[in-house]
Amino acid sequence: MTNRHAVVVGAGIGGLTSAVALHRRGWRVTVCERAPEPPVTGAGIGLAPNALRAFEAVGVDVSRAIGGAVPATMGVRRPDGRWLTRAATADMAARYGMAPLAVPRPALTAALAAALPPQALRYGTEVTGVDDAEGRRPAVRTAAGPDLPADLVVAADGIHSPLRRAHFPAHPGLHYLGETAWRTIVDAPDLRIPAMSETWGRGQRFGVTPLVDGRYYLYATAVVPPDTRFADPRTELRQRFGSWHDPVPALLDRVGRLDAADVLRNDLYDLAAPLPYLHHGRIAWLGDAAHAMAPNLGQGGCQAIEDAVILARLLPAGERGDGREGHDGGDAAVPAALAAYTAARLDRTDAVRLRARRVGRLGVVRNPVVVAVRDLAVRVTPARLALRGMDDLFDGFRLPAA
């Protein structure tokens, strides 16, 4: 008997999670990543209860690998520091069985990579295309060498997914959300910030998230035309947010000590429309490649993790020999599993994509009257009702029957 082979295109959170999940299902896995090495700098990622539950389903204990400290409270503020809404993290843990974790992305990718055989990861390997003629096993073309034959290709190649463009040429692609975003991580142990917060101004937002390793993940957004250029991100952040409430100025002082390259900036896009399906032949799309969404709900990475775990659950175990092999060495179980994957994931991920876009519209308003109405609406909504409104997200992960 031989093991089925999956080629995963992209070593981000979704790609690595799918590789780990498939490896633990007995598949032989090859991960192709065009970057020359694993990331050592970057942003943070929030892992909501649905993502943590998905990780548990494949035996990944994030808190054991990275740390389990969580902020005491989380909420939304105004630029003068007044809280519009605030909730205790303990209330979320009581409602959903666990509290969210915020972790550095490089630490999470390193933990996932460590769960794979060393030979599975191929950095500096750019995938240039996939030949997936009907009735034949896919062949993954790379710039570095010979084709890689596979029983399955997982397209986790990001928001600008070349594989999505190649296989869905009629799709409208990406939709600009009207904002650009800055992201970075700073050391500031002396500040002892206990809360995860997002501050809403007029067309601008600033987020502070304590990470499990004691550092702080900072992000900021502003309404600007696409492709706007800024001379220095540190100076831009200081000019836009330096007069906001404490501890924002103190955190910006730490940002000023970083190299400019340590402050990431990206225009924000989501998918203009859902894909018609999340698979084509023996290729499955997941994460941003499948359903790029605004970051407003903190669910982009979480939905990628759900995708990866459910895809692996639906696929047959890695060992061949179930009597369903075709003339080309493939087997009918894989295409059937991918159809089930589309059925399981398409509606949920598109609903989250649309909801994230709607929530984002609250953050981009600039008219002072509309801003005042927005802030009042948030302030008068009881925290328990706001938390209940997250039930479909945080309780929405379900493993399909084996």
mmCIF file of C-alpha atoms in Angstrom:
data_model
loop_
_atom_site.group_PDB
_atom_site.id
_atom_site.type_symbol
_atom_site.label_atom_id
_atom_site.label_comp_id
_atom_site.label_asym_id
_atom_site.label_seq_id
_atom_site.Cartn_x
_atom_site.Cartn_y
_atom_site.Cartn_z
ATOM 1 C CA MET A 1 0.000 0.000 0.000
ATOM 2 C CA THR A 2 1.064 3.595 -0.605
ATOM 3 C CA ASN A 3 0.001 6.837 1.004
ATOM 4 C CA ARG A 4 -2.019 9.426 -0.818
ATOM 5 C CA HIS A 5 -0.045 12.576 -1.531
ATOM 6 C CA ALA A 6 -1.281 16.143 -0.981
ATOM 7 C CA VAL A 7 0.563 19.209 -2.243
ATOM 8 C CA VAL A 8 -0.284 22.310 -0.248
ATOM 9 C CA VAL A 9 0.402 25.599 -2.003
ATOM 10 C CA GLY A 10 1.237 28.194 0.641
ATOM 11 C CA ALA A 11 2.675 27.949 4.158
ATOM 12 C CA GLY A 12 0.413 30.433 5.892
ATOM 13 C CA ILE A 13 -1.885 29.550 8.778
ATOM 14 C CA GLY A 14 -4.470 27.807 6.588
ATOM 15 C CA GLY A 15 -1.945 25.922 4.491
ATOM 16 C CA LEU A 16 0.041 24.666 7.468
ATOM 17 C CA THR A 17 -3.099 23.698 9.369
ATOM 18 C CA SER A 18 -4.300 21.665 6.405
ATOM 19 C CA ALA A 19 -0.896 20.026 6.114
ATOM 20 C CA VAL A 20 -0.912 19.063 9.803
ATOM 21 C CA ALA A 21 -4.491 17.787 9.624
ATOM 22 C CA LEU A 22 -3.780 15.708 6.501
ATOM 23 C CA HIS A 23 -0.516 14.387 7.920
ATOM 24 C CA ARG A 24 -2.410 13.170 10.981
ATOM 25 C CA ARG A 25 -4.898 11.484 8.636
ATOM 26 C CA GLY A 26 -2.033 9.478 7.180
ATOM 27 C CA TRP A 27 -1.413 11.511 4.040
ATOM 28 C CA ARG A 28 2.034 12.255 2.691
ATOM 29 C CA VAL A 29 2.236 16.039 2.509
ATOM 30 C CA THR A 30 4.404 18.493 0.601
ATOM 31 C CA VAL A 31 4.050 22.206 1.364
ATOM 32 C CA CYS A 32 5.346 24.585 -1.314
ATOM 33 C CA GLU A 33 5.985 28.151 -0.179
ATOM 34 C CA ARG A 34 7.506 30.776 -2.448
ATOM 35 C CA ALA A 35 9.014 32.785 0.445
ATOM 36 C CA PRO A 36 12.632 31.793 1.005
ATOM 37 C CA GLU A 37 12.217 31.117 4.734
ATOM 38 C CA PRO A 38 9.641 31.098 7.525
ATOM 39 C CA PRO A 39 8.471 34.515 8.743
ATOM 40 C CA VAL A 40 10.280 35.969 11.737
ATOM 41 C CA THR A 41 8.403 39.264 11.954
ATOM 42 C CA GLY A 42 4.819 40.177 11.281
ATOM 43 C CA ALA A 43 1.491 40.678 12.914
ATOM 44 C CA GLY A 44 -0.651 38.895 15.437
ATOM 45 C CA ILE A 45 -3.692 36.736 14.931
ATOM 46 C CA GLY A 46 -6.708 36.329 17.163
ATOM 47 C CA LEU A 47 -7.892 32.772 17.642
ATOM 48 C CA ALA A 48 -11.573 32.810 18.525
ATOM 49 C CA PRO A 49 -13.238 29.828 20.226
ATOM 50 C CA ASN A 50 -14.299 28.320 16.878
ATOM 51 C CA ALA A 51 -10.691 28.226 15.663
ATOM 52 C CA LEU A 52 -9.401 26.833 18.965
ATOM 53 C CA ARG A 53 -12.063 24.134 18.836
ATOM 54 C CA ALA A 54 -11.001 23.251 15.282
ATOM 55 C CA PHE A 55 -7.387 22.991 16.389
ATOM 56 C CA GLU A 56 -8.444 20.703 19.228
ATOM 57 C CA ALA A 57 -10.131 18.415 16.702
ATOM 58 C CA VAL A 58 -6.769 17.681 15.057
ATOM 59 C CA GLY A 59 -4.784 17.552 18.282
ATOM 60 C CA VAL A 60 -3.143 20.997 18.119
ATOM 61 C CA ASP A 61 -2.905 22.612 21.569
ATOM 62 C CA VAL A 62 -2.078 26.254 20.864
ATOM 63 C CA SER A 63 -1.803 27.328 24.495
ATOM 64 C CA ARG A 64 0.669 24.541 25.214
ATOM 65 C CA ALA A 65 2.775 25.405 22.185
ATOM 66 C CA ILE A 66 2.721 29.194 22.501
ATOM 67 C CA GLY A 67 1.078 30.275 25.756
ATOM 68 C CA GLY A 68 -2.397 30.771 27.123
ATOM 69 C CA ALA A 69 -2.518 34.256 28.684
ATOM 70 C CA VAL A 70 -5.621 36.240 27.736
ATOM 71 C CA PRO A 71 -6.606 39.883 28.321
ATOM 72 C CA ALA A 72 -9.046 40.570 31.127
ATOM 73 C CA THR A 73 -11.457 42.640 29.038
ATOM 74 C CA MET A 74 -12.188 43.536 25.447
ATOM 75 C CA GLY A 75 -14.208 46.311 23.892
ATOM 76 C CA VAL A 76 -14.560 49.414 21.737
ATOM 77 C CA ARG A 77 -13.476 52.951 22.684
ATOM 78 C CA ARG A 78 -13.652 56.494 21.358
ATOM 79 C CA PRO A 79 -10.499 58.538 20.603
ATOM 80 C CA ASP A 80 -10.931 60.342 23.946
ATOM 81 C CA GLY A 81 -10.738 56.999 25.736
ATOM 82 C CA ARG A 82 -14.386 56.575 26.656
ATOM 83 C CA TRP A 83 -15.578 52.979 26.397
ATOM 84 C CA LEU A 84 -18.499 52.418 24.069
ATOM 85 C CA THR A 85 -18.770 48.762 25.027
ATOM 86 C CA ARG A 86 -16.704 46.439 27.176
ATOM 87 C CA ALA A 87 -16.991 42.820 28.242
ATOM 88 C CA ALA A 88 -15.036 40.525 30.518
ATOM 89 C CA THR A 89 -13.119 37.799 28.746
ATOM 90 C CA ALA A 90 -14.287 35.448 31.483
ATOM 91 C CA ASP A 91 -17.860 35.923 30.257
ATOM 92 C CA MET A 92 -16.829 34.742 26.811
ATOM 93 C CA ALA A 93 -15.031 31.749 28.298
ATOM 94 C CA ALA A 94 -18.134 30.863 30.296
ATOM 95 C CA ARG A 95 -20.394 31.129 27.265
ATOM 96 C CA TYR A 96 -18.214 29.331 24.719
ATOM 97 C CA GLY A 97 -16.142 27.024 26.878
ATOM 98 C CA MET A 98 -12.885 28.830 26.191
ATOM 99 C CA ALA A 99 -11.465 32.315 25.899
ATOM 100 C CA PRO A 100 -9.927 33.671 22.698
ATOM 101 C CA LEU A 101 -6.161 33.752 22.347
ATOM 102 C CA ALA A 102 -4.085 36.333 20.496
ATOM 103 C CA VAL A 103 -0.754 34.997 19.296
ATOM 104 C CA PRO A 104 2.115 36.214 17.101
ATOM 105 C CA ARG A 105 1.700 34.781 13.616
ATOM 106 C CA PRO A 106 5.354 33.678 13.348
ATOM 107 C CA ALA A 107 5.016 31.703 16.599
ATOM 108 C CA LEU A 108 1.856 29.984 15.377
ATOM 109 C CA THR A 109 3.338 29.098 11.987
ATOM 110 C CA ALA A 110 6.452 27.766 13.729
ATOM 111 C CA ALA A 111 4.326 25.583 16.031
ATOM 112 C CA LEU A 112 2.381 24.176 13.079
ATOM 113 C CA ALA A 113 5.536 23.598 11.036
ATOM 114 C CA ALA A 114 7.076 21.716 13.965
ATOM 115 C CA ALA A 115 4.174 19.238 13.781
ATOM 116 C CA LEU A 116 5.192 18.214 10.241
ATOM 117 C CA PRO A 117 8.019 15.998 9.035
ATOM 118 C CA PRO A 118 10.983 18.254 8.147
ATOM 119 C CA GLN A 119 10.986 17.111 4.514
ATOM 120 C CA ALA A 120 7.375 18.223 4.091
ATOM 121 C CA LEU A 121 8.215 21.941 3.961
ATOM 122 C CA ARG A 122 9.775 23.441 0.845
ATOM 123 C CA TYR A 123 10.507 27.131 1.182
ATOM 124 C CA GLY A 124 11.692 29.044 -1.845
ATOM 125 C CA THR A 125 9.443 26.871 -4.032
ATOM 126 C CA GLU A 126 7.035 28.858 -6.175
ATOM 127 C CA VAL A 127 4.134 26.990 -7.736
ATOM 128 C CA THR A 128 3.597 28.189 -11.302
ATOM 129 C CA GLY A 129 0.526 26.134 -12.125
ATOM 130 C CA VAL A 130 -1.416 22.915 -11.702
ATOM 131 C CA ASP A 131 -2.300 20.526 -14.523
ATOM 132 C CA ASP A 132 -5.484 18.790 -13.473
ATOM 133 C CA ALA A 133 -6.967 17.300 -16.620
ATOM 134 C CA GLU A 134 -10.113 15.315 -15.918
ATOM 135 C CA GLY A 135 -9.440 11.670 -15.158
ATOM 136 C CA ARG A 136 -5.799 12.206 -14.223
ATOM 137 C CA ARG A 137 -3.932 12.953 -11.044
ATOM 138 C CA PRO A 138 -2.890 16.611 -10.771
ATOM 139 C CA ALA A 139 0.677 17.618 -11.527
ATOM 140 C CA VAL A 140 1.951 20.656 -9.653
ATOM 141 C CA ARG A 141 4.450 22.737 -11.615
ATOM 142 C CA THR A 142 7.110 24.650 -9.712
ATOM 143 C CA ALA A 143 9.799 27.085 -10.770
ATOM 144 C CA ALA A 144 12.377 25.071 -8.868
ATOM 145 C CA GLY A 145 12.194 21.660 -10.439
ATOM 146 C CA PRO A 146 10.210 18.704 -11.726
ATOM 147 C CA ASP A 147 6.438 18.437 -11.452
ATOM 148 C CA LEU A 148 4.954 17.049 -8.246
ATOM 149 C CA PRO A 149 2.249 14.423 -8.836
ATOM 150 C CA ALA A 150 -0.525 14.573 -6.252
ATOM 151 C CA ASP A 151 -3.818 13.018 -5.291
ATOM 152 C CA LEU A 152 -4.930 16.398 -3.952
ATOM 153 C CA VAL A 153 -3.820 20.012 -4.279
ATOM 154 C CA VAL A 154 -4.717 22.447 -1.494
ATOM 155 C CA ALA A 155 -4.703 26.018 -2.813
ATOM 156 C CA ALA A 156 -3.808 28.107 0.230
ATOM 157 C CA ASP A 157 -1.946 30.688 -1.837
ATOM 158 C CA GLY A 158 -3.430 33.791 -0.292
ATOM 159 C CA ILE A 159 -5.666 36.687 -1.139
ATOM 160 C CA HIS A 160 -4.136 37.202 -4.593
ATOM 161 C CA SER A 161 -4.271 33.445 -5.296
ATOM 162 C CA PRO A 162 -2.837 32.734 -8.749
ATOM 163 C CA LEU A 163 -4.572 29.355 -8.689
ATOM 164 C CA ARG A 164 -7.931 31.019 -8.082
ATOM 165 C CA ARG A 165 -7.389 33.356 -11.028
ATOM 166 C CA ALA A 166 -6.288 30.496 -13.251
ATOM 167 C CA HIS A 167 -9.219 28.196 -12.505
ATOM 168 C CA PHE A 168 -11.970 30.801 -12.047
ATOM 169 C CA PRO A 169 -11.137 33.262 -14.848
ATOM 170 C CA ALA A 170 -14.674 34.719 -14.965
ATOM 171 C CA HIS A 171 -14.725 35.572 -11.260
ATOM 172 C CA PRO A 172 -14.652 39.347 -10.548
ATOM 173 C CA GLY A 173 -11.746 38.980 -8.125
ATOM 174 C CA LEU A 174 -11.097 41.358 -5.252
ATOM 175 C CA HIS A 175 -13.094 44.324 -3.955
ATOM 176 C CA TYR A 176 -11.346 47.296 -2.311
ATOM 177 C CA LEU A 177 -12.855 48.014 1.102
ATOM 178 C CA GLY A 178 -11.838 51.677 1.151
ATOM 179 C CA GLU A 179 -9.190 51.381 3.862
ATOM 180 C CA THR A 180 -5.517 50.768 4.277
ATOM 181 C CA ALA A 181 -4.120 49.057 7.379
ATOM 182 C CA TRP A 182 -0.891 49.167 9.349
ATOM 183 C CA ARG A 183 0.141 46.254 11.582
ATOM 184 C CA THR A 184 3.056 45.636 13.894
ATOM 185 C CA ILE A 185 4.120 44.062 17.195
ATOM 186 C CA VAL A 186 5.858 45.996 19.970
ATOM 187 C CA ASP A 187 7.491 45.242 23.311
ATOM 188 C CA ALA A 188 6.035 47.362 26.098
ATOM 189 C CA PRO A 189 6.034 45.321 29.323
ATOM 190 C CA ASP A 190 6.009 48.455 31.471
ATOM 191 C CA LEU A 191 2.611 49.537 30.140
ATOM 192 C CA ARG A 192 0.753 46.481 31.507
ATOM 193 C CA ILE A 193 -2.293 46.953 29.304
ATOM 194 C CA PRO A 194 -5.010 44.537 30.497
ATOM 195 C CA ALA A 195 -7.576 45.074 27.742
ATOM 196 C CA MET A 196 -7.969 44.181 24.105
ATOM 197 C CA SER A 197 -9.476 47.271 22.526
ATOM 198 C CA GLU A 198 -10.387 48.859 19.221
ATOM 199 C CA THR A 199 -10.862 52.622 19.095
ATOM 200 C CA TRP A 200 -13.177 54.095 16.479
ATOM 201 C CA GLY A 201 -12.676 57.605 15.188
ATOM 202 C CA ARG A 202 -13.899 59.304 12.041
ATOM 203 C CA GLY A 203 -12.768 56.980 9.252
ATOM 204 C CA GLN A 204 -9.875 55.715 11.387
ATOM 205 C CA ARG A 205 -9.418 52.886 13.871
ATOM 206 C CA PHE A 206 -6.665 51.786 16.226
ATOM 207 C CA GLY A 207 -6.487 48.343 17.820
ATOM 208 C CA VAL A 208 -4.434 47.097 20.777
ATOM 209 C CA THR A 209 -4.215 43.373 21.484
ATOM 210 C CA PRO A 210 -2.083 41.870 24.280
ATOM 211 C CA LEU A 211 -0.347 38.750 22.968
ATOM 212 C CA VAL A 212 0.285 35.561 24.876
ATOM 213 C CA ASP A 213 4.041 36.278 24.966
ATOM 214 C CA GLY A 214 3.627 39.656 26.697
ATOM 215 C CA ARG A 215 4.023 41.836 23.628
ATOM 216 C CA TYR A 216 1.293 43.875 21.930
ATOM 217 C CA TYR A 217 -0.152 43.524 18.488
ATOM 218 C CA LEU A 218 -1.124 46.926 17.111
ATOM 219 C CA TYR A 219 -3.192 47.644 14.043
ATOM 220 C CA ALA A 220 -4.632 50.797 12.575
ATOM 221 C CA THR A 221 -6.809 51.627 9.589
ATOM 222 C CA ALA A 222 -7.629 54.769 7.652
ATOM 223 C CA VAL A 223 -9.922 55.603 4.766
ATOM 224 C CA VAL A 224 -7.684 56.422 1.785
ATOM 225 C CA PRO A 225 -7.730 55.788 -1.967
ATOM 226 C CA PRO A 226 -6.168 52.462 -3.015
ATOM 227 C CA ASP A 227 -2.400 52.407 -3.605
ATOM 228 C CA THR A 228 -1.799 55.558 -1.541
ATOM 229 C CA ARG A 229 1.888 55.854 -0.740
ATOM 230 C CA PHE A 230 3.304 56.997 2.612
ATOM 231 C CA ALA A 231 6.904 58.064 3.159
ATOM 232 C CA ASP A 232 7.304 56.475 6.601
ATOM 233 C CA PRO A 233 4.646 54.345 8.320
ATOM 234 C CA ARG A 234 5.852 55.315 11.792
ATOM 235 C CA THR A 235 5.483 59.017 11.068
ATOM 236 C CA GLU A 236 2.087 58.461 9.471
ATOM 237 C CA LEU A 237 0.791 56.592 12.507
ATOM 238 C CA ARG A 238 2.057 59.293 14.852
ATOM 239 C CA GLN A 239 0.374 62.036 12.825
ATOM 240 C CA ARG A 240 -2.947 60.208 12.656
ATOM 241 C CA PHE A 241 -3.202 58.728 16.140
ATOM 242 C CA GLY A 242 -0.694 60.514 18.364
ATOM 243 C CA SER A 243 -3.370 62.625 20.073
ATOM 244 C CA TRP A 244 -5.655 59.691 20.893
ATOM 245 C CA HIS A 245 -6.205 58.323 24.387
ATOM 246 C CA ASP A 246 -3.619 56.524 26.514
ATOM 247 C CA PRO A 247 -1.921 54.133 25.961
ATOM 248 C CA VAL A 248 -1.917 54.861 22.198
ATOM 249 C CA PRO A 249 0.789 57.584 22.301
ATOM 250 C CA ALA A 250 3.042 55.438 24.490
ATOM 251 C CA LEU A 251 2.626 52.498 22.129
ATOM 252 C CA LEU A 252 3.416 54.719 19.155
ATOM 253 C CA ASP A 253 6.657 55.682 20.912
ATOM 254 C CA ARG A 254 7.592 51.994 20.777
ATOM 255 C CA VAL A 255 6.608 51.836 17.109
ATOM 256 C CA GLY A 256 8.971 54.739 16.446
ATOM 257 C CA ARG A 257 11.863 52.613 17.694
ATOM 258 C CA LEU A 258 11.182 49.832 15.198
ATOM 259 C CA ASP A 259 12.617 49.584 11.731
ATOM 260 C CA ALA A 260 10.154 50.895 9.172
ATOM 261 C CA ALA A 261 10.127 47.418 7.589
ATOM 262 C CA ASP A 262 8.655 45.988 10.800
ATOM 263 C CA VAL A 263 5.457 47.977 10.245
ATOM 264 C CA LEU A 264 3.374 46.161 7.655
ATOM 265 C CA ARG A 265 0.928 48.103 5.507
ATOM 266 C CA ASN A 266 -1.684 46.652 3.178
ATOM 267 C CA ASP A 267 -4.763 47.978 1.466
ATOM 268 C CA LEU A 268 -7.797 45.999 2.601
ATOM 269 C CA TYR A 269 -9.678 43.843 0.111
ATOM 270 C CA ASP A 270 -12.229 41.089 0.271
ATOM 271 C CA LEU A 271 -13.591 38.801 -2.413
ATOM 272 C CA ALA A 272 -16.041 40.704 -4.589
ATOM 273 C CA ALA A 273 -18.366 37.685 -4.815
ATOM 274 C CA PRO A 274 -18.310 34.086 -3.601
ATOM 275 C CA LEU A 275 -16.617 31.464 -5.696
ATOM 276 C CA PRO A 276 -19.131 29.163 -7.380
ATOM 277 C CA TYR A 277 -17.539 26.256 -5.522
ATOM 278 C CA LEU A 278 -14.429 25.724 -3.410
ATOM 279 C CA HIS A 279 -12.970 22.925 -5.505
ATOM 280 C CA HIS A 280 -12.141 22.135 -9.098
ATOM 281 C CA GLY A 281 -11.183 18.589 -10.023
ATOM 282 C CA ARG A 282 -8.773 17.574 -7.268
ATOM 283 C CA ILE A 283 -7.924 21.124 -6.182
ATOM 284 C CA ALA A 284 -9.467 22.593 -3.013
ATOM 285 C CA TRP A 285 -9.278 26.282 -2.081
ATOM 286 C CA LEU A 286 -9.181 27.483 1.490
ATOM 287 C CA GLY A 287 -8.570 30.618 3.527
ATOM 288 C CA ASP A 288 -8.027 33.915 1.745
ATOM 289 C CA ALA A 289 -7.644 32.106 -1.572
ATOM 290 C CA ALA A 290 -11.210 30.827 -1.184
ATOM 291 C CA HIS A 291 -13.053 33.611 0.643
ATOM 292 C CA ALA A 292 -10.879 36.635 1.421
ATOM 293 C CA MET A 293 -12.722 38.750 3.956
ATOM 294 C CA ALA A 294 -12.361 42.017 5.845
ATOM 295 C CA PRO A 295 -10.556 41.700 9.190
ATOM 296 C CA ASN A 296 -13.393 43.334 11.132
ATOM 297 C CA LEU A 297 -14.610 40.165 12.839
ATOM 298 C CA GLY A 298 -11.177 38.643 13.353
ATOM 299 C CA GLN A 299 -12.388 35.591 11.433
ATOM 300 C CA GLY A 300 -10.158 35.450 8.344
ATOM 301 C CA GLY A 301 -7.585 33.147 9.886
ATOM 302 C CA CYS A 302 -10.192 31.393 12.001
ATOM 303 C CA GLN A 303 -12.225 30.415 8.950
ATOM 304 C CA ALA A 304 -9.060 29.188 7.216
ATOM 305 C CA ILE A 305 -8.406 26.916 10.201
ATOM 306 C CA GLU A 306 -11.972 25.618 10.052
ATOM 307 C CA ASP A 307 -11.567 25.003 6.295
ATOM 308 C CA ALA A 308 -8.402 23.013 6.811
ATOM 309 C CA VAL A 309 -9.756 20.805 9.584
ATOM 310 C CA ILE A 310 -13.056 20.060 7.840
ATOM 311 C CA LEU A 311 -11.330 19.346 4.520
ATOM 312 C CA ALA A 312 -9.068 16.788 6.172
ATOM 313 C CA ARG A 313 -11.998 15.261 8.043
ATOM 314 C CA LEU A 314 -13.987 14.736 4.834
ATOM 315 C CA LEU A 315 -11.120 13.252 2.855
ATOM 316 C CA PRO A 316 -10.354 9.533 3.027
ATOM 317 C CA ALA A 317 -7.526 8.385 5.222
ATOM 318 C CA GLY A 318 -4.116 8.608 3.627
ATOM 319 C CA GLU A 319 -3.456 4.934 3.104
ATOM 320 C CA ARG A 320 -4.545 3.633 -0.282
ATOM 321 C CA GLY A 321 -6.026 0.246 -0.930
ATOM 322 C CA ASP A 322 -9.741 0.882 -0.466
ATOM 323 C CA GLY A 323 -10.584 -0.723 -3.809
ATOM 324 C CA ARG A 324 -11.689 2.484 -5.506
ATOM 325 C CA GLU A 325 -8.541 3.355 -7.430
ATOM 326 C CA GLY A 326 -9.073 4.448 -11.021
ATOM 327 C CA HIS A 327 -7.042 3.619 -14.104
ATOM 328 C CA ASP A 328 -4.756 6.592 -13.455
ATOM 329 C CA GLY A 329 -3.954 5.592 -9.877
ATOM 330 C CA GLY A 330 -6.450 8.086 -8.484
ATOM 331 C CA ASP A 331 -9.557 7.190 -6.550
ATOM 332 C CA ALA A 332 -13.140 8.362 -6.567
ATOM 333 C CA ALA A 333 -13.170 9.100 -2.836
ATOM 334 C CA VAL A 334 -11.158 12.306 -3.233
ATOM 335 C CA PRO A 335 -13.428 14.145 -5.726
ATOM 336 C CA ALA A 336 -16.461 13.093 -3.699
ATOM 337 C CA ALA A 337 -14.856 14.494 -0.545
ATOM 338 C CA LEU A 338 -14.098 17.807 -2.259
ATOM 339 C CA ALA A 339 -17.711 18.161 -3.350
ATOM 340 C CA ALA A 340 -18.719 17.573 0.265
ATOM 341 C CA TYR A 341 -16.160 20.189 1.353
ATOM 342 C CA THR A 342 -17.757 22.810 -0.893
ATOM 343 C CA ALA A 343 -21.187 21.896 0.485
ATOM 344 C CA ALA A 344 -19.924 22.161 4.058
ATOM 345 C CA ARG A 345 -18.007 25.413 3.756
ATOM 346 C CA LEU A 346 -19.283 27.665 0.981
ATOM 347 C CA ASP A 347 -22.388 29.088 2.664
ATOM 348 C CA ARG A 348 -20.771 29.574 6.083
ATOM 349 C CA THR A 349 -17.654 31.312 4.796
ATOM 350 C CA ASP A 350 -19.614 33.583 2.481
ATOM 351 C CA ALA A 351 -21.965 34.573 5.296
ATOM 352 C CA VAL A 352 -18.944 35.516 7.422
ATOM 353 C CA ARG A 353 -17.405 37.423 4.493
ATOM 354 C CA LEU A 354 -20.555 39.513 4.026
ATOM 355 C CA ARG A 355 -20.945 40.118 7.754
ATOM 356 C CA ALA A 356 -17.340 41.291 8.052
ATOM 357 C CA ARG A 357 -17.914 43.731 5.198
ATOM 358 C CA ARG A 358 -21.045 45.118 6.881
ATOM 359 C CA VAL A 359 -19.283 45.591 10.215
ATOM 360 C CA GLY A 360 -16.457 47.377 8.437
ATOM 361 C CA ARG A 361 -18.833 50.023 7.186
ATOM 362 C CA LEU A 362 -19.197 51.205 10.789
ATOM 363 C CA GLY A 363 -15.492 51.914 10.956
ATOM 364 C CA VAL A 364 -15.210 53.932 7.755
ATOM 365 C CA VAL A 365 -17.894 56.544 8.439
ATOM 366 C CA ARG A 366 -16.541 60.098 8.665
ATOM 367 C CA ASN A 367 -19.592 62.321 8.867
ATOM 368 C CA PRO A 368 -19.672 63.561 12.501
ATOM 369 C CA VAL A 369 -23.445 63.135 12.819
ATOM 370 C CA VAL A 370 -23.289 59.555 11.560
ATOM 371 C CA VAL A 371 -20.320 58.858 13.831
ATOM 372 C CA ALA A 372 -22.304 60.128 16.830
ATOM 373 C CA VAL A 373 -25.268 57.913 15.946
ATOM 374 C CA ARG A 374 -22.953 54.910 15.483
ATOM 375 C CA ASP A 375 -21.283 55.473 18.838
ATOM 376 C CA LEU A 376 -24.612 55.868 20.617
ATOM 377 C CA ALA A 377 -25.957 52.666 19.081
ATOM 378 C CA VAL A 378 -22.918 50.725 20.248
ATOM 379 C CA ARG A 379 -23.015 52.292 23.722
ATOM 380 C CA VAL A 380 -26.668 51.475 24.420
ATOM 381 C CA THR A 381 -26.418 47.857 23.253
ATOM 382 C CA PRO A 382 -25.959 45.634 26.330
ATOM 383 C CA ALA A 383 -22.696 43.706 26.275
ATOM 384 C CA ARG A 384 -24.533 40.422 26.830
ATOM 385 C CA LEU A 385 -26.575 40.991 23.667
ATOM 386 C CA ALA A 386 -23.479 41.872 21.678
ATOM 387 C CA LEU A 387 -21.825 38.681 22.883
ATOM 388 C CA ARG A 388 -24.894 36.628 22.062
ATOM 389 C CA GLY A 389 -24.675 37.998 18.537
ATOM 390 C CA MET A 390 -21.387 36.142 18.123
ATOM 391 C CA ASP A 391 -22.912 32.722 18.818
ATOM 392 C CA ASP A 392 -23.138 31.731 15.162
ATOM 393 C CA LEU A 393 -19.450 32.525 14.707
ATOM 394 C CA PHE A 394 -17.948 31.122 17.882
ATOM 395 C CA ASP A 395 -20.294 28.136 18.161
ATOM 396 C CA GLY A 396 -20.541 27.602 14.421
ATOM 397 C CA PHE A 397 -17.704 25.113 13.955
ATOM 398 C CA ARG A 398 -19.044 21.611 13.462
ATOM 399 C CA LEU A 399 -17.075 18.534 12.481
ATOM 400 C CA PRO A 400 -18.868 16.531 9.808
ATOM 401 C CA ALA A 401 -19.471 12.859 10.457
ATOM 402 C CA ALA A 402 -16.475 10.704 9.641
#
